[in-house]
Amino acid sequence: MNERIKLIKPYISFNEVSTELEEIFESGQLTKGQHVAKFVKSLTDYTGGRYAVPMTSATTALTMCLKVLGIKKGDKVAISDFSFPATANVVEDVEATPIFIDVDKDTYNMSVDDLRSKIDDKVKAVIFVDALGSPSGLDKIKAVCEEFGIPLIEDAACAIGSSIDGVKVGNLADLTCFSFHPRKLLTTGEGGAILTNNAEYATWLDMKANHGASGLRGKVFDFVDFGYNYRMSEIQALMGWKQVQKLDGITERRNLIANQYAEILEPLGMKRQQIAAGVYHNIQSLIFTVPETVQRDDLIDYLAKHNIESTLGTYCLSGTTFYSNKYNTIQPNAQWLENNTITLPCYDDVDVQLVANTIKEFLSQHAKT
């Protein structure tokens, strides 16, 4: 049997950071040092966003975005329904009500028409999710938010390196949240960041992420509010800074790999996630829908038996046990996508031909009964 083909591999090695790691340990400066500052600057330089605030995860980043907007109990937050549960969980955490917006079956992103139909005077924010890294349709959602005067949060957990008409994600929404989880193209092990062009938001977020401290009062910190410890370590920031410098090359190579897959699989009835005109997709995750004649889970099992890792696209949030029991508003397109999408391995040395041939074998042997 062939060596196991993983779903993704990190784009960082020990050799790339070994010298600086030694310097960090020798200095004893493990947090709030030069590497955090360098990473912050690299994020603003790369995205074009004015301010970057590192966080412990995209989940804490999303929570803080809701808090800086003053979202509270009784408010509603409209969210893309095809995403990881964190997108909805943060709304529950501040005791607001998530309003599940169905998605387009081709792009997997928030439906403009469904959003319009569900906006009322209690909707105080919109969280648009860049499904699997693609910001397709974000510009249209932004226009709706501006029309109604509603702040736009971009759950860009997967989308660093993507862009619309040459403008990078991180410089498009009122608040943008990145994830640096190990499954992401840029990983710091765990971690995240908020990008914004709003100086007041940035000042508040930086203060709240640092225990409520804002400068000094004499010889001691001045704690002007209660806060949290959502800071990023020097080691995490070093890893992130190294990867920002090569991010464009990573996304270019992933696009080439995705095209290789598509050339083989689309004639077999596999349909690739569609990307809107003017959008550059970083291919955080390479997603196809399976032909109607087969069961997606059967394909995942078949690949696993052949030592190839795969998984679903992502989740219909309104269809999870907790949210379906509480709200009973399952969105049909999101539910269909959860059941019919598959994520395939995509990284520099993946054997595209082997994976594609294994899928071809499955399609020739299996059909729904």
Tab-separated table of C-alpha atoms in Angstrom:
chain	number	residue	atom	x	y	z
A	1	MET	CA	0.000	0.000	0.000
A	2	ASN	CA	1.196	3.529	-0.815
A	3	GLU	CA	2.406	5.881	1.914
A	4	ARG	CA	-0.501	7.755	3.513
A	5	ILE	CA	-1.415	10.903	1.625
A	6	LYS	CA	-2.379	13.555	4.172
A	7	LEU	CA	-4.970	16.247	3.587
A	8	ILE	CA	-2.502	19.094	4.143
A	9	LYS	CA	1.066	19.665	5.289
A	10	PRO	CA	2.377	22.829	6.982
A	11	TYR	CA	4.481	25.204	4.908
A	12	ILE	CA	7.049	25.756	7.666
A	13	SER	CA	10.066	23.727	8.771
A	14	PHE	CA	12.294	23.776	11.844
A	15	ASN	CA	15.306	24.799	9.765
A	16	GLU	CA	13.556	28.003	8.719
A	17	VAL	CA	13.191	29.183	12.307
A	18	SER	CA	16.025	27.439	14.169
A	19	THR	CA	18.379	30.435	14.373
A	20	GLU	CA	15.710	32.835	15.631
A	21	LEU	CA	14.327	30.230	18.028
A	22	GLU	CA	17.713	29.947	19.678
A	23	GLU	CA	17.876	33.734	19.967
A	24	ILE	CA	14.399	33.848	21.537
A	25	PHE	CA	15.322	31.312	24.197
A	26	GLU	CA	18.664	32.984	24.896
A	27	SER	CA	16.984	36.375	25.296
A	28	GLY	CA	14.205	35.083	27.534
A	29	GLN	CA	11.776	37.339	25.647
A	30	LEU	CA	9.013	34.810	24.920
A	31	THR	CA	6.167	37.288	24.438
A	32	LYS	CA	5.548	40.925	23.450
A	33	GLY	CA	8.869	41.136	21.609
A	34	GLN	CA	10.306	41.967	18.198
A	35	HIS	CA	8.804	38.992	16.375
A	36	VAL	CA	5.241	39.891	17.330
A	37	ALA	CA	5.905	43.404	16.079
A	38	LYS	CA	7.401	42.075	12.826
A	39	PHE	CA	4.473	39.735	12.259
A	40	VAL	CA	1.957	42.510	12.838
A	41	LYS	CA	3.740	44.735	10.319
A	42	SER	CA	3.994	41.912	7.795
A	43	LEU	CA	0.227	41.341	8.009
A	44	THR	CA	-0.594	45.003	7.393
A	45	ASP	CA	2.000	45.295	4.623
A	46	TYR	CA	0.737	42.133	2.928
A	47	THR	CA	-3.009	42.771	3.170
A	48	GLY	CA	-3.046	46.551	2.927
A	49	GLY	CA	-5.129	46.711	6.108
A	50	ARG	CA	-4.103	49.569	8.418
A	51	TYR	CA	-4.112	47.706	11.737
A	52	ALA	CA	-3.496	44.102	12.794
A	53	VAL	CA	-4.156	42.717	16.266
A	54	PRO	CA	-2.795	39.192	16.921
A	55	MET	CA	-5.098	36.794	18.750
A	56	THR	CA	-4.980	33.296	20.229
A	57	SER	CA	-7.347	31.968	17.547
A	58	ALA	CA	-9.865	33.028	14.909
A	59	THR	CA	-12.564	32.139	17.437
A	60	THR	CA	-11.323	34.647	19.995
A	61	ALA	CA	-10.882	37.104	17.120
A	62	LEU	CA	-14.529	36.723	16.063
A	63	THR	CA	-15.698	37.054	19.673
A	64	MET	CA	-13.737	40.266	20.113
A	65	CYS	CA	-15.167	41.672	16.877
A	66	LEU	CA	-18.683	41.173	18.246
A	67	LYS	CA	-17.651	42.787	21.530
A	68	VAL	CA	-16.065	45.841	19.890
A	69	LEU	CA	-19.328	46.338	17.993
A	70	GLY	CA	-21.287	46.103	21.254
A	71	ILE	CA	-23.320	43.068	20.194
A	72	LYS	CA	-25.422	41.891	23.134
A	73	LYS	CA	-28.418	39.862	24.230
A	74	GLY	CA	-31.452	40.674	22.106
A	75	ASP	CA	-29.383	41.519	19.027
A	76	LYS	CA	-29.275	39.389	15.890
A	77	VAL	CA	-26.195	38.536	13.832
A	78	ALA	CA	-26.624	37.253	10.287
A	79	ILE	CA	-24.091	34.523	9.493
A	80	SER	CA	-23.118	32.357	6.527
A	81	ASP	CA	-24.590	28.921	7.158
A	82	PHE	CA	-21.813	26.854	5.507
A	83	SER	CA	-18.895	27.104	7.933
A	84	PHE	CA	-17.187	25.645	10.980
A	85	PRO	CA	-19.355	25.932	14.148
A	86	ALA	CA	-17.141	28.663	15.644
A	87	THR	CA	-18.911	31.179	13.385
A	88	ALA	CA	-22.198	30.548	15.174
A	89	ASN	CA	-20.739	29.735	18.584
A	90	VAL	CA	-19.310	33.216	19.071
A	91	VAL	CA	-22.758	34.716	18.539
A	92	GLU	CA	-24.209	32.392	21.176
A	93	ASP	CA	-21.359	33.310	23.500
A	94	VAL	CA	-22.382	36.983	23.588
A	95	GLU	CA	-26.028	35.896	24.014
A	96	ALA	CA	-27.106	37.284	20.652
A	97	THR	CA	-29.177	35.291	18.149
A	98	PRO	CA	-27.553	33.828	15.026
A	99	ILE	CA	-29.624	34.276	11.876
A	100	PHE	CA	-28.595	31.560	9.432
A	101	ILE	CA	-28.241	32.830	5.869
A	102	ASP	CA	-28.264	30.177	3.189
A	103	VAL	CA	-25.462	29.995	0.653
A	104	ASP	CA	-25.033	29.721	-3.091
A	105	LYS	CA	-24.632	26.084	-4.193
A	106	ASP	CA	-21.844	26.989	-6.641
A	107	THR	CA	-19.656	29.417	-4.641
A	108	TYR	CA	-20.709	28.108	-1.179
A	109	ASN	CA	-20.902	31.711	0.045
A	110	MET	CA	-23.671	33.825	1.570
A	111	SER	CA	-26.724	34.447	-0.610
A	112	VAL	CA	-27.419	38.145	-1.149
A	113	ASP	CA	-31.131	37.522	-1.695
A	114	ASP	CA	-31.469	35.420	1.458
A	115	LEU	CA	-29.626	38.046	3.500
A	116	ARG	CA	-31.911	40.800	2.235
A	117	SER	CA	-34.992	38.748	3.100
A	118	LYS	CA	-33.857	38.259	6.715
A	119	ILE	CA	-32.557	41.723	7.634
A	120	ASP	CA	-34.609	43.573	10.223
A	121	ASP	CA	-33.891	46.307	12.747
A	122	LYS	CA	-32.471	43.788	15.239
A	123	VAL	CA	-29.682	42.620	12.889
A	124	LYS	CA	-26.646	44.469	14.269
A	125	ALA	CA	-23.855	42.715	12.331
A	126	VAL	CA	-23.224	40.377	9.417
A	127	ILE	CA	-20.546	37.671	9.492
A	128	PHE	CA	-19.607	36.697	5.948
A	129	VAL	CA	-17.567	33.492	5.734
A	130	ASP	CA	-14.980	33.104	2.961
A	131	ALA	CA	-15.940	29.484	2.305
A	132	LEU	CA	-12.766	27.386	2.144
A	133	GLY	CA	-10.784	30.568	1.445
A	134	SER	CA	-12.889	32.122	-1.333
A	135	PRO	CA	-14.305	35.643	-0.838
A	136	SER	CA	-16.639	35.276	-3.842
A	137	GLY	CA	-19.651	37.534	-3.343
A	138	LEU	CA	-18.183	39.519	-0.457
A	139	ASP	CA	-18.393	42.737	-2.489
A	140	LYS	CA	-22.151	42.257	-2.983
A	141	ILE	CA	-22.727	41.515	0.704
A	142	LYS	CA	-20.648	44.569	1.616
A	143	ALA	CA	-22.901	46.732	-0.560
A	144	VAL	CA	-25.993	45.409	1.258
A	145	CYS	CA	-24.364	46.088	4.639
A	146	GLU	CA	-23.528	49.637	3.600
A	147	GLU	CA	-27.089	50.159	2.346
A	148	PHE	CA	-28.539	49.127	5.717
A	149	GLY	CA	-25.754	50.596	7.877
A	150	ILE	CA	-24.766	47.208	9.305
A	151	PRO	CA	-21.115	46.440	10.226
A	152	LEU	CA	-19.507	43.651	8.186
A	153	ILE	CA	-17.287	41.070	9.874
A	154	GLU	CA	-15.370	38.796	7.508
A	155	ASP	CA	-14.718	35.330	8.869
A	156	ALA	CA	-11.588	34.905	6.784
A	157	ALA	CA	-10.264	32.013	8.839
A	158	CYS	CA	-9.314	30.256	5.601
A	159	ALA	CA	-8.727	33.232	3.312
A	160	ILE	CA	-5.317	34.822	3.894
A	161	GLY	CA	-3.792	35.364	0.446
A	162	SER	CA	-7.134	35.638	-1.359
A	163	SER	CA	-8.311	38.865	-2.971
A	164	ILE	CA	-11.031	40.645	-4.969
A	165	ASP	CA	-9.960	42.766	-7.940
A	166	GLY	CA	-6.432	42.847	-6.553
A	167	VAL	CA	-7.444	43.996	-3.049
A	168	LYS	CA	-6.343	41.455	-0.464
A	169	VAL	CA	-8.645	39.956	2.136
A	170	GLY	CA	-7.876	41.932	5.293
A	171	ASN	CA	-8.567	45.222	3.542
A	172	LEU	CA	-12.168	44.651	2.455
A	173	ALA	CA	-14.515	44.336	5.463
A	174	ASP	CA	-14.926	46.470	8.575
A	175	LEU	CA	-13.275	43.706	10.601
A	176	THR	CA	-11.480	40.637	9.227
A	177	CYS	CA	-10.542	37.542	11.234
A	178	PHE	CA	-7.773	35.145	10.198
A	179	SER	CA	-6.971	31.707	11.609
A	180	PHE	CA	-3.462	30.262	11.888
A	181	HIS	CA	-4.548	26.752	12.895
A	182	PRO	CA	-2.409	23.826	11.581
A	183	ARG	CA	-4.966	23.168	8.821
A	184	LYS	CA	-4.402	26.665	7.423
A	185	LEU	CA	-1.924	27.748	4.739
A	186	LEU	CA	-0.220	30.008	7.251
A	187	THR	CA	0.030	28.310	10.622
A	188	THR	CA	1.435	29.339	13.971
A	189	GLY	CA	0.265	26.109	15.605
A	190	GLU	CA	-2.696	27.939	17.091
A	191	GLY	CA	-3.419	31.617	16.650
A	192	GLY	CA	-5.314	34.244	14.735
A	193	ALA	CA	-5.514	37.946	13.981
A	194	ILE	CA	-7.968	40.776	13.412
A	195	LEU	CA	-7.380	43.238	10.558
A	196	THR	CA	-9.212	46.553	10.416
A	197	ASN	CA	-8.904	50.042	8.977
A	198	ASN	CA	-10.721	51.558	11.945
A	199	ALA	CA	-8.322	53.152	14.445
A	200	GLU	CA	-10.841	53.132	17.311
A	201	TYR	CA	-11.548	49.428	16.826
A	202	ALA	CA	-7.824	48.646	16.722
A	203	THR	CA	-7.045	50.592	19.899
A	204	TRP	CA	-9.897	48.947	21.815
A	205	LEU	CA	-9.034	45.443	20.571
A	206	ASP	CA	-5.355	45.810	21.435
A	207	MET	CA	-6.245	47.027	24.928
A	208	LYS	CA	-8.787	44.265	25.599
A	209	ALA	CA	-6.439	41.541	24.337
A	210	ASN	CA	-3.814	42.733	26.827
A	211	HIS	CA	-5.748	42.534	30.121
A	212	GLY	CA	-7.269	45.983	29.613
A	213	ALA	CA	-3.878	47.716	29.794
A	214	SER	CA	-3.286	50.959	27.932
A	215	GLY	CA	0.164	52.464	28.392
A	216	LEU	CA	1.667	53.348	31.756
A	217	ARG	CA	0.564	55.271	34.819
A	218	GLY	CA	3.841	56.302	36.321
A	219	LYS	CA	5.958	53.170	36.641
A	220	VAL	CA	3.082	50.670	36.315
A	221	PHE	CA	0.599	49.604	33.659
A	222	ASP	CA	-2.583	51.630	33.438
A	223	PHE	CA	-5.520	49.182	33.349
A	224	VAL	CA	-8.325	51.262	31.887
A	225	ASP	CA	-10.817	48.413	31.451
A	226	PHE	CA	-11.208	44.726	32.211
A	227	GLY	CA	-9.640	42.521	29.563
A	228	TYR	CA	-8.246	39.171	28.513
A	229	ASN	CA	-4.969	37.480	27.705
A	230	TYR	CA	-5.402	36.810	23.988
A	231	ARG	CA	-1.785	37.564	23.112
A	232	MET	CA	0.396	35.673	20.651
A	233	SER	CA	3.832	34.375	21.705
A	234	GLU	CA	7.141	35.294	20.088
A	235	ILE	CA	7.537	31.724	18.757
A	236	GLN	CA	4.122	31.790	17.095
A	237	ALA	CA	4.780	35.211	15.591
A	238	LEU	CA	8.155	34.088	14.244
A	239	MET	CA	6.490	31.173	12.447
A	240	GLY	CA	3.845	33.466	11.000
A	241	TRP	CA	6.302	36.112	9.821
A	242	LYS	CA	8.363	33.516	7.974
A	243	GLN	CA	5.314	32.241	6.095
A	244	VAL	CA	3.894	35.634	5.091
A	245	GLN	CA	7.059	36.189	3.081
A	246	LYS	CA	6.360	33.174	0.857
A	247	LEU	CA	2.566	33.144	0.915
A	248	ASP	CA	1.982	34.256	-2.674
A	249	GLY	CA	4.185	31.445	-3.959
A	250	ILE	CA	2.271	28.928	-1.871
A	251	THR	CA	-1.102	30.029	-3.228
A	252	GLU	CA	0.152	30.067	-6.825
A	253	ARG	CA	1.373	26.477	-6.568
A	254	ARG	CA	-1.870	25.349	-4.917
A	255	ASN	CA	-3.843	26.860	-7.788
A	256	LEU	CA	-1.772	24.869	-10.274
A	257	ILE	CA	-2.428	21.663	-8.311
A	258	ALA	CA	-6.153	22.443	-8.138
A	259	ASN	CA	-6.262	22.890	-11.899
A	260	GLN	CA	-4.565	19.525	-12.387
A	261	TYR	CA	-7.246	17.853	-10.286
A	262	ALA	CA	-10.034	19.653	-12.136
A	263	GLU	CA	-8.770	18.586	-15.566
A	264	ILE	CA	-9.046	14.937	-14.527
A	265	LEU	CA	-12.083	14.951	-12.234
A	266	GLU	CA	-14.559	17.367	-13.804
A	267	PRO	CA	-15.073	15.184	-16.906
A	268	LEU	CA	-16.009	12.404	-14.448
A	269	GLY	CA	-18.836	14.464	-12.927
A	270	MET	CA	-16.969	15.971	-9.973
A	271	LYS	CA	-17.760	19.708	-9.767
A	272	ARG	CA	-15.217	22.140	-8.330
A	273	GLN	CA	-16.162	25.075	-6.082
A	274	GLN	CA	-16.882	28.027	-8.359
A	275	ILE	CA	-14.996	31.303	-7.968
A	276	ALA	CA	-16.527	34.671	-8.921
A	277	ALA	CA	-14.981	36.899	-11.577
A	278	GLY	CA	-12.189	39.078	-10.215
A	279	VAL	CA	-11.612	36.794	-7.214
A	280	TYR	CA	-8.269	35.166	-6.520
A	281	HIS	CA	-8.702	32.046	-4.378
A	282	ASN	CA	-5.823	30.892	-2.214
A	283	ILE	CA	-7.103	27.261	-2.425
A	284	GLN	CA	-7.034	26.900	1.342
A	285	SER	CA	-9.128	23.786	0.746
A	286	LEU	CA	-9.749	22.092	-2.583
A	287	ILE	CA	-13.435	21.180	-2.699
A	288	PHE	CA	-15.537	19.267	-5.195
A	289	THR	CA	-19.141	18.112	-5.117
A	290	VAL	CA	-19.560	14.454	-5.972
A	291	PRO	CA	-21.767	13.189	-8.822
A	292	GLU	CA	-25.405	12.554	-7.943
A	293	THR	CA	-24.869	8.846	-8.650
A	294	VAL	CA	-22.596	8.291	-5.616
A	295	GLN	CA	-22.570	8.798	-1.868
A	296	ARG	CA	-19.908	11.243	-0.670
A	297	ASP	CA	-19.225	9.308	2.534
A	298	ASP	CA	-18.615	6.140	0.513
A	299	LEU	CA	-15.930	8.003	-1.436
A	300	ILE	CA	-14.279	9.254	1.768
A	301	ASP	CA	-14.230	5.658	3.082
A	302	TYR	CA	-12.837	4.317	-0.192
A	303	LEU	CA	-10.020	6.873	-0.220
A	304	ALA	CA	-9.210	6.085	3.410
A	305	LYS	CA	-8.904	2.378	2.573
A	306	HIS	CA	-6.375	3.393	-0.074
A	307	ASN	CA	-4.427	5.487	2.458
A	308	ILE	CA	-5.671	8.847	1.171
A	309	GLU	CA	-7.055	11.356	3.659
A	310	SER	CA	-10.129	13.388	2.718
A	311	THR	CA	-13.073	14.946	4.518
A	312	LEU	CA	-16.321	16.819	3.992
A	313	GLY	CA	-16.250	20.424	2.759
A	314	THR	CA	-17.563	21.941	5.971
A	315	TYR	CA	-20.768	22.088	8.039
A	316	CYS	CA	-24.330	23.280	7.679
A	317	LEU	CA	-24.445	25.182	10.955
A	318	SER	CA	-28.218	25.315	11.132
A	319	GLY	CA	-28.289	21.530	10.715
A	320	THR	CA	-26.029	20.668	13.647
A	321	THR	CA	-27.801	19.048	16.589
A	322	PHE	CA	-27.488	22.071	18.879
A	323	TYR	CA	-28.637	24.714	16.381
A	324	SER	CA	-31.342	22.635	14.724
A	325	ASN	CA	-32.841	21.816	18.126
A	326	LYS	CA	-32.680	25.430	19.291
A	327	TYR	CA	-33.755	27.290	16.144
A	328	ASN	CA	-35.193	24.701	13.709
A	329	THR	CA	-34.190	26.761	10.646
A	330	ILE	CA	-32.110	24.357	8.559
A	331	GLN	CA	-30.936	25.989	5.326
A	332	PRO	CA	-31.328	23.659	2.310
A	333	ASN	CA	-28.326	24.647	0.198
A	334	ALA	CA	-25.947	24.518	3.159
A	335	GLN	CA	-27.339	21.126	4.149
A	336	TRP	CA	-26.917	19.812	0.602
A	337	LEU	CA	-23.328	21.035	0.464
A	338	GLU	CA	-22.474	19.401	3.796
A	339	ASN	CA	-23.700	16.088	2.400
A	340	ASN	CA	-22.155	16.310	-1.060
A	341	THR	CA	-18.799	18.131	-0.837
A	342	ILE	CA	-15.395	16.532	-0.396
A	343	THR	CA	-12.021	18.095	0.448
A	344	LEU	CA	-9.031	16.567	-1.359
A	345	PRO	CA	-5.300	16.657	-0.499
A	346	CYS	CA	-3.579	19.703	-1.978
A	347	TYR	CA	0.069	20.607	-1.305
A	348	ASP	CA	3.393	20.744	-3.130
A	349	ASP	CA	4.372	17.075	-3.320
A	350	VAL	CA	0.931	15.466	-3.413
A	351	ASP	CA	0.508	12.717	-6.022
A	352	VAL	CA	-2.428	14.212	-7.922
A	353	GLN	CA	-2.534	11.394	-10.431
A	354	LEU	CA	-2.728	8.723	-7.727
A	355	VAL	CA	-5.540	10.488	-5.863
A	356	ALA	CA	-7.462	11.174	-9.064
A	357	ASN	CA	-7.036	7.616	-10.330
A	358	THR	CA	-8.332	6.266	-7.010
A	359	ILE	CA	-11.401	8.480	-7.298
A	360	LYS	CA	-11.858	7.342	-10.904
A	361	GLU	CA	-11.772	3.706	-9.750
A	362	PHE	CA	-14.396	4.438	-7.101
A	363	LEU	CA	-16.697	6.213	-9.541
A	364	SER	CA	-16.538	3.289	-11.927
A	365	GLN	CA	-17.390	0.765	-9.199
A	366	HIS	CA	-19.912	2.514	-6.946
A	367	ALA	CA	-23.320	4.031	-7.399
A	368	LYS	CA	-26.161	4.952	-5.090
A	369	THR	CA	-28.645	2.168	-4.505
